[in-house]
Amino acid sequence: MTSSRVYLLRHGETEWSLSGKHTGRTDVPLTERGRSLAKAAGDLLLRLRGAEPPALVLTSPRSRARDTAELAGLRADGVDERLSEWNYGDYEGLTTEEIRETDPGWTVWTHPCPGGETADEVAKRADAVLTDARAALDRGDVVLVGHGHFSRVLVSRWIGLPATEGVRFAMSAPSFAVLGDERGVPQLEHVNLRALG
């Protein structure tokens, strides 16, 4: 049992996140506002956990996540491909409305992504990340910098829910979720915490 926590930081705003385009593997840069809010996220993290460096900081390989970490004042210990966003396959770069023109009622939580990942595949990736994060908690807090849908899957898996239950958690760009435990039971302490701006 530890008092350390896992902090999930979703990357800052991009043109695609602003317009609602599904952004998985495409490397889209932060907007100027996204850069500004990423800096503000760093200030928020200081207020949440203090100035002591985290025991482990990992980022997705996408520049929007790596830049968010840097702007937030975090020194990444590594880039982890497993923190990549859900692979949307053929739906990459499309909005939900555009996808529903040919796949009525589609959501990433309820329907497949042709040519992309299934919810089960995303859950396995999330479980592997969380196993490594838990192993590092005895040394202190862990910060994982990544993406919206994948962070919501991490929240779900932390508290023992299926990946598809990520639909129930908001993760704005950029925002934090804080994962902890109460007497050994995994707990969601905070979700969608963000600096105003």
mmCIF file of C-alpha atoms in Angstrom:
data_model
loop_
_atom_site.group_PDB
_atom_site.id
_atom_site.type_symbol
_atom_site.label_atom_id
_atom_site.label_comp_id
_atom_site.label_asym_id
_atom_site.label_seq_id
_atom_site.Cartn_x
_atom_site.Cartn_y
_atom_site.Cartn_z
ATOM 1 C CA MET A 1 0.000 0.000 0.000
ATOM 2 C CA THR A 2 1.347 3.415 -0.967
ATOM 3 C CA SER A 3 0.281 7.045 -0.817
ATOM 4 C CA SER A 4 1.799 7.646 -4.242
ATOM 5 C CA ARG A 5 -0.489 8.366 -7.154
ATOM 6 C CA VAL A 6 -0.643 8.005 -10.916
ATOM 7 C CA TYR A 7 -1.309 11.305 -12.689
ATOM 8 C CA LEU A 8 -2.666 11.074 -16.220
ATOM 9 C CA LEU A 9 -2.140 14.203 -18.308
ATOM 10 C CA ARG A 10 -3.947 14.512 -21.618
ATOM 11 C CA HIS A 11 -2.025 16.552 -24.181
ATOM 12 C CA GLY A 12 -2.932 20.163 -24.944
ATOM 13 C CA GLU A 13 -5.256 21.399 -27.638
ATOM 14 C CA THR A 14 -4.503 20.712 -31.315
ATOM 15 C CA GLU A 15 -6.386 21.851 -34.405
ATOM 16 C CA TRP A 16 -7.758 18.320 -34.727
ATOM 17 C CA SER A 17 -8.859 18.004 -31.086
ATOM 18 C CA LEU A 18 -10.516 21.416 -31.387
ATOM 19 C CA SER A 19 -12.469 20.327 -34.475
ATOM 20 C CA GLY A 20 -13.356 16.873 -33.120
ATOM 21 C CA LYS A 21 -11.230 14.893 -35.580
ATOM 22 C CA HIS A 22 -10.108 11.510 -34.299
ATOM 23 C CA THR A 23 -6.355 11.816 -33.856
ATOM 24 C CA GLY A 24 -4.613 8.518 -33.267
ATOM 25 C CA ARG A 25 -1.301 8.017 -35.026
ATOM 26 C CA THR A 26 -1.219 11.324 -36.937
ATOM 27 C CA ASP A 27 1.302 13.723 -35.407
ATOM 28 C CA VAL A 28 -0.609 17.003 -35.066
ATOM 29 C CA PRO A 29 1.130 19.874 -33.207
ATOM 30 C CA LEU A 30 -0.284 21.868 -30.331
ATOM 31 C CA THR A 31 -2.036 25.142 -31.086
ATOM 32 C CA GLU A 32 -0.683 28.302 -29.444
ATOM 33 C CA ARG A 33 -3.564 28.087 -26.959
ATOM 34 C CA GLY A 34 -2.680 24.426 -26.448
ATOM 35 C CA ARG A 35 0.892 25.413 -25.625
ATOM 36 C CA SER A 36 -0.292 28.053 -23.172
ATOM 37 C CA LEU A 37 -2.676 25.642 -21.453
ATOM 38 C CA ALA A 38 0.055 22.980 -21.249
ATOM 39 C CA LYS A 39 2.177 25.469 -19.278
ATOM 40 C CA ALA A 40 -0.819 26.159 -17.023
ATOM 41 C CA ALA A 41 -1.226 22.392 -16.529
ATOM 42 C CA GLY A 42 2.307 22.343 -15.139
ATOM 43 C CA ASP A 43 1.364 25.004 -12.595
ATOM 44 C CA LEU A 44 -1.699 22.975 -11.639
ATOM 45 C CA LEU A 45 0.414 19.846 -11.187
ATOM 46 C CA LEU A 46 2.702 21.749 -8.813
ATOM 47 C CA ARG A 47 -0.325 22.724 -6.720
ATOM 48 C CA LEU A 48 -1.615 19.154 -6.776
ATOM 49 C CA ARG A 49 1.536 17.323 -5.782
ATOM 50 C CA GLY A 50 4.243 19.809 -4.836
ATOM 51 C CA ALA A 51 7.681 20.415 -6.321
ATOM 52 C CA GLU A 52 9.323 17.032 -5.688
ATOM 53 C CA PRO A 53 10.035 15.392 -9.053
ATOM 54 C CA PRO A 54 7.856 12.368 -9.854
ATOM 55 C CA ALA A 55 9.479 8.945 -9.616
ATOM 56 C CA LEU A 56 8.577 8.216 -13.230
ATOM 57 C CA VAL A 57 7.347 10.303 -16.173
ATOM 58 C CA LEU A 58 6.448 8.588 -19.441
ATOM 59 C CA THR A 59 4.991 10.142 -22.576
ATOM 60 C CA SER A 60 3.364 8.983 -25.746
ATOM 61 C CA PRO A 61 5.690 9.265 -28.744
ATOM 62 C CA ARG A 62 3.441 11.860 -30.430
ATOM 63 C CA SER A 63 4.818 15.403 -30.362
ATOM 64 C CA ARG A 64 1.598 16.797 -28.884
ATOM 65 C CA ALA A 65 2.176 14.667 -25.763
ATOM 66 C CA ARG A 66 5.950 15.171 -25.590
ATOM 67 C CA ASP A 67 5.539 18.949 -26.017
ATOM 68 C CA THR A 68 2.800 19.057 -23.386
ATOM 69 C CA ALA A 69 5.091 17.278 -20.919
ATOM 70 C CA GLU A 70 7.953 19.666 -21.619
ATOM 71 C CA LEU A 71 5.761 22.782 -21.422
ATOM 72 C CA ALA A 72 4.291 21.495 -18.151
ATOM 73 C CA GLY A 73 7.816 21.347 -16.729
ATOM 74 C CA LEU A 74 8.066 17.562 -16.706
ATOM 75 C CA ARG A 75 11.276 15.727 -17.553
ATOM 76 C CA ALA A 76 10.295 12.552 -19.348
ATOM 77 C CA ASP A 77 12.120 9.409 -18.281
ATOM 78 C CA GLY A 78 11.003 7.686 -21.428
ATOM 79 C CA VAL A 79 8.775 7.646 -24.471
ATOM 80 C CA ASP A 80 6.383 4.695 -24.385
ATOM 81 C CA GLU A 81 4.597 3.575 -27.551
ATOM 82 C CA ARG A 82 1.955 1.918 -25.357
ATOM 83 C CA LEU A 83 0.742 5.415 -24.347
ATOM 84 C CA SER A 84 -0.268 6.148 -27.944
ATOM 85 C CA GLU A 85 -3.863 7.066 -28.621
ATOM 86 C CA TRP A 86 -6.418 4.481 -29.719
ATOM 87 C CA ASN A 87 -5.648 3.456 -33.295
ATOM 88 C CA TYR A 88 -8.732 4.636 -35.212
ATOM 89 C CA GLY A 89 -7.680 2.929 -38.443
ATOM 90 C CA ASP A 90 -9.819 4.043 -41.389
ATOM 91 C CA TYR A 91 -11.524 6.637 -39.176
ATOM 92 C CA GLU A 92 -8.313 8.571 -38.486
ATOM 93 C CA GLY A 93 -8.831 12.283 -39.136
ATOM 94 C CA LEU A 94 -12.621 12.033 -39.285
ATOM 95 C CA THR A 95 -15.165 13.513 -36.888
ATOM 96 C CA THR A 96 -17.868 11.344 -35.324
ATOM 97 C CA GLU A 97 -20.439 13.063 -37.551
ATOM 98 C CA GLU A 98 -18.442 12.186 -40.678
ATOM 99 C CA ILE A 99 -18.046 8.563 -39.547
ATOM 100 C CA ARG A 100 -21.780 8.278 -38.850
ATOM 101 C CA GLU A 101 -22.561 9.154 -42.461
ATOM 102 C CA THR A 102 -21.487 5.605 -43.350
ATOM 103 C CA ASP A 103 -21.637 3.927 -39.907
ATOM 104 C CA PRO A 104 -24.815 5.172 -38.157
ATOM 105 C CA GLY A 105 -24.644 5.424 -34.361
ATOM 106 C CA TRP A 106 -20.877 4.880 -34.316
ATOM 107 C CA THR A 107 -18.797 5.679 -31.236
ATOM 108 C CA VAL A 108 -15.318 4.461 -30.440
ATOM 109 C CA TRP A 109 -16.777 2.899 -27.273
ATOM 110 C CA THR A 110 -19.462 0.797 -28.992
ATOM 111 C CA HIS A 111 -18.343 0.099 -32.567
ATOM 112 C CA PRO A 112 -15.213 -1.200 -34.282
ATOM 113 C CA CYS A 113 -12.610 0.976 -35.998
ATOM 114 C CA PRO A 114 -11.977 -0.745 -39.338
ATOM 115 C CA GLY A 115 -8.236 -1.192 -39.760
ATOM 116 C CA GLY A 116 -7.637 0.010 -36.186
ATOM 117 C CA GLU A 117 -7.676 -1.358 -32.643
ATOM 118 C CA THR A 118 -10.482 -3.095 -30.796
ATOM 119 C CA ALA A 119 -11.455 -2.102 -27.266
ATOM 120 C CA ASP A 120 -9.922 -5.365 -26.005
ATOM 121 C CA GLU A 121 -6.600 -4.567 -27.681
ATOM 122 C CA VAL A 122 -6.588 -1.077 -26.162
ATOM 123 C CA ALA A 123 -7.437 -2.565 -22.740
ATOM 124 C CA LYS A 124 -4.472 -4.963 -22.922
ATOM 125 C CA ARG A 125 -2.161 -2.079 -23.737
ATOM 126 C CA ALA A 126 -3.597 -0.036 -20.853
ATOM 127 C CA ASP A 127 -3.226 -2.942 -18.425
ATOM 128 C CA ALA A 128 0.453 -3.326 -19.342
ATOM 129 C CA VAL A 129 1.076 0.398 -18.783
ATOM 130 C CA LEU A 130 -0.705 0.292 -15.419
ATOM 131 C CA THR A 131 1.250 -2.770 -14.298
ATOM 132 C CA ASP A 132 4.485 -0.843 -14.856
ATOM 133 C CA ALA A 133 3.077 2.298 -13.213
ATOM 134 C CA ARG A 134 2.030 0.339 -10.116
ATOM 135 C CA ALA A 135 5.511 -1.169 -9.866
ATOM 136 C CA ALA A 136 7.033 2.339 -9.738
ATOM 137 C CA LEU A 137 4.668 3.730 -7.068
ATOM 138 C CA ASP A 138 6.827 2.534 -4.190
ATOM 139 C CA ARG A 139 9.383 5.141 -5.360
ATOM 140 C CA GLY A 140 6.845 7.984 -5.665
ATOM 141 C CA ASP A 141 4.276 9.457 -8.030
ATOM 142 C CA VAL A 142 4.005 8.456 -11.680
ATOM 143 C CA VAL A 143 2.963 10.841 -14.473
ATOM 144 C CA LEU A 144 1.734 9.441 -17.792
ATOM 145 C CA VAL A 145 1.320 11.983 -20.589
ATOM 146 C CA GLY A 146 -0.902 10.848 -23.405
ATOM 147 C CA HIS A 147 -4.240 11.189 -25.098
ATOM 148 C CA GLY A 148 -7.957 11.555 -24.454
ATOM 149 C CA HIS A 149 -9.504 8.196 -25.273
ATOM 150 C CA PHE A 150 -6.528 6.176 -24.083
ATOM 151 C CA SER A 151 -6.374 8.079 -20.771
ATOM 152 C CA ARG A 152 -10.060 7.355 -20.261
ATOM 153 C CA VAL A 153 -9.339 3.657 -20.824
ATOM 154 C CA LEU A 154 -6.524 3.866 -18.243
ATOM 155 C CA VAL A 155 -8.993 5.335 -15.731
ATOM 156 C CA SER A 156 -11.484 2.547 -16.421
ATOM 157 C CA ARG A 157 -8.935 -0.223 -16.152
ATOM 158 C CA TRP A 158 -7.416 1.220 -12.945
ATOM 159 C CA ILE A 159 -10.764 0.880 -11.175
ATOM 160 C CA GLY A 160 -11.560 -2.519 -12.686
ATOM 161 C CA LEU A 161 -14.015 -1.514 -15.408
ATOM 162 C CA PRO A 162 -13.986 -2.600 -19.063
ATOM 163 C CA ALA A 163 -12.233 -0.280 -21.496
ATOM 164 C CA THR A 164 -15.570 0.737 -22.996
ATOM 165 C CA GLU A 165 -16.613 2.327 -19.687
ATOM 166 C CA GLY A 166 -14.127 5.107 -20.456
ATOM 167 C CA VAL A 167 -17.106 6.817 -22.054
ATOM 168 C CA ARG A 168 -18.150 7.809 -18.512
ATOM 169 C CA PHE A 169 -15.055 9.942 -17.824
ATOM 170 C CA ALA A 170 -14.245 13.332 -19.348
ATOM 171 C CA MET A 171 -10.655 14.254 -20.238
ATOM 172 C CA SER A 172 -10.458 17.710 -21.802
ATOM 173 C CA ALA A 173 -7.303 18.959 -23.513
ATOM 174 C CA PRO A 174 -5.221 19.348 -21.340
ATOM 175 C CA SER A 175 -6.488 17.850 -18.102
ATOM 176 C CA PHE A 176 -5.464 15.490 -15.343
ATOM 177 C CA ALA A 177 -6.969 12.361 -13.866
ATOM 178 C CA VAL A 178 -5.522 11.226 -10.549
ATOM 179 C CA LEU A 179 -5.468 7.527 -9.724
ATOM 180 C CA GLY A 180 -4.857 6.382 -6.172
ATOM 181 C CA ASP A 181 -6.102 3.791 -3.744
ATOM 182 C CA GLU A 182 -7.882 3.500 -0.425
ATOM 183 C CA ARG A 183 -6.460 0.747 1.720
ATOM 184 C CA GLY A 184 -5.359 -1.184 -1.340
ATOM 185 C CA VAL A 185 -8.542 -0.661 -3.386
ATOM 186 C CA PRO A 186 -7.904 1.269 -6.631
ATOM 187 C CA GLN A 187 -9.681 4.592 -6.582
ATOM 188 C CA LEU A 188 -10.347 7.450 -8.987
ATOM 189 C CA GLU A 189 -9.439 10.510 -6.929
ATOM 190 C CA HIS A 190 -9.954 13.198 -9.573
ATOM 191 C CA VAL A 191 -10.877 13.422 -13.233
ATOM 192 C CA ASN A 192 -10.772 16.215 -15.809
ATOM 193 C CA LEU A 193 -8.844 18.608 -13.547
ATOM 194 C CA ARG A 194 -7.635 21.539 -15.625
ATOM 195 C CA ALA A 195 -6.288 25.019 -15.343
ATOM 196 C CA LEU A 196 -8.669 27.747 -16.432
ATOM 197 C CA GLY A 197 -7.598 29.645 -19.486
#
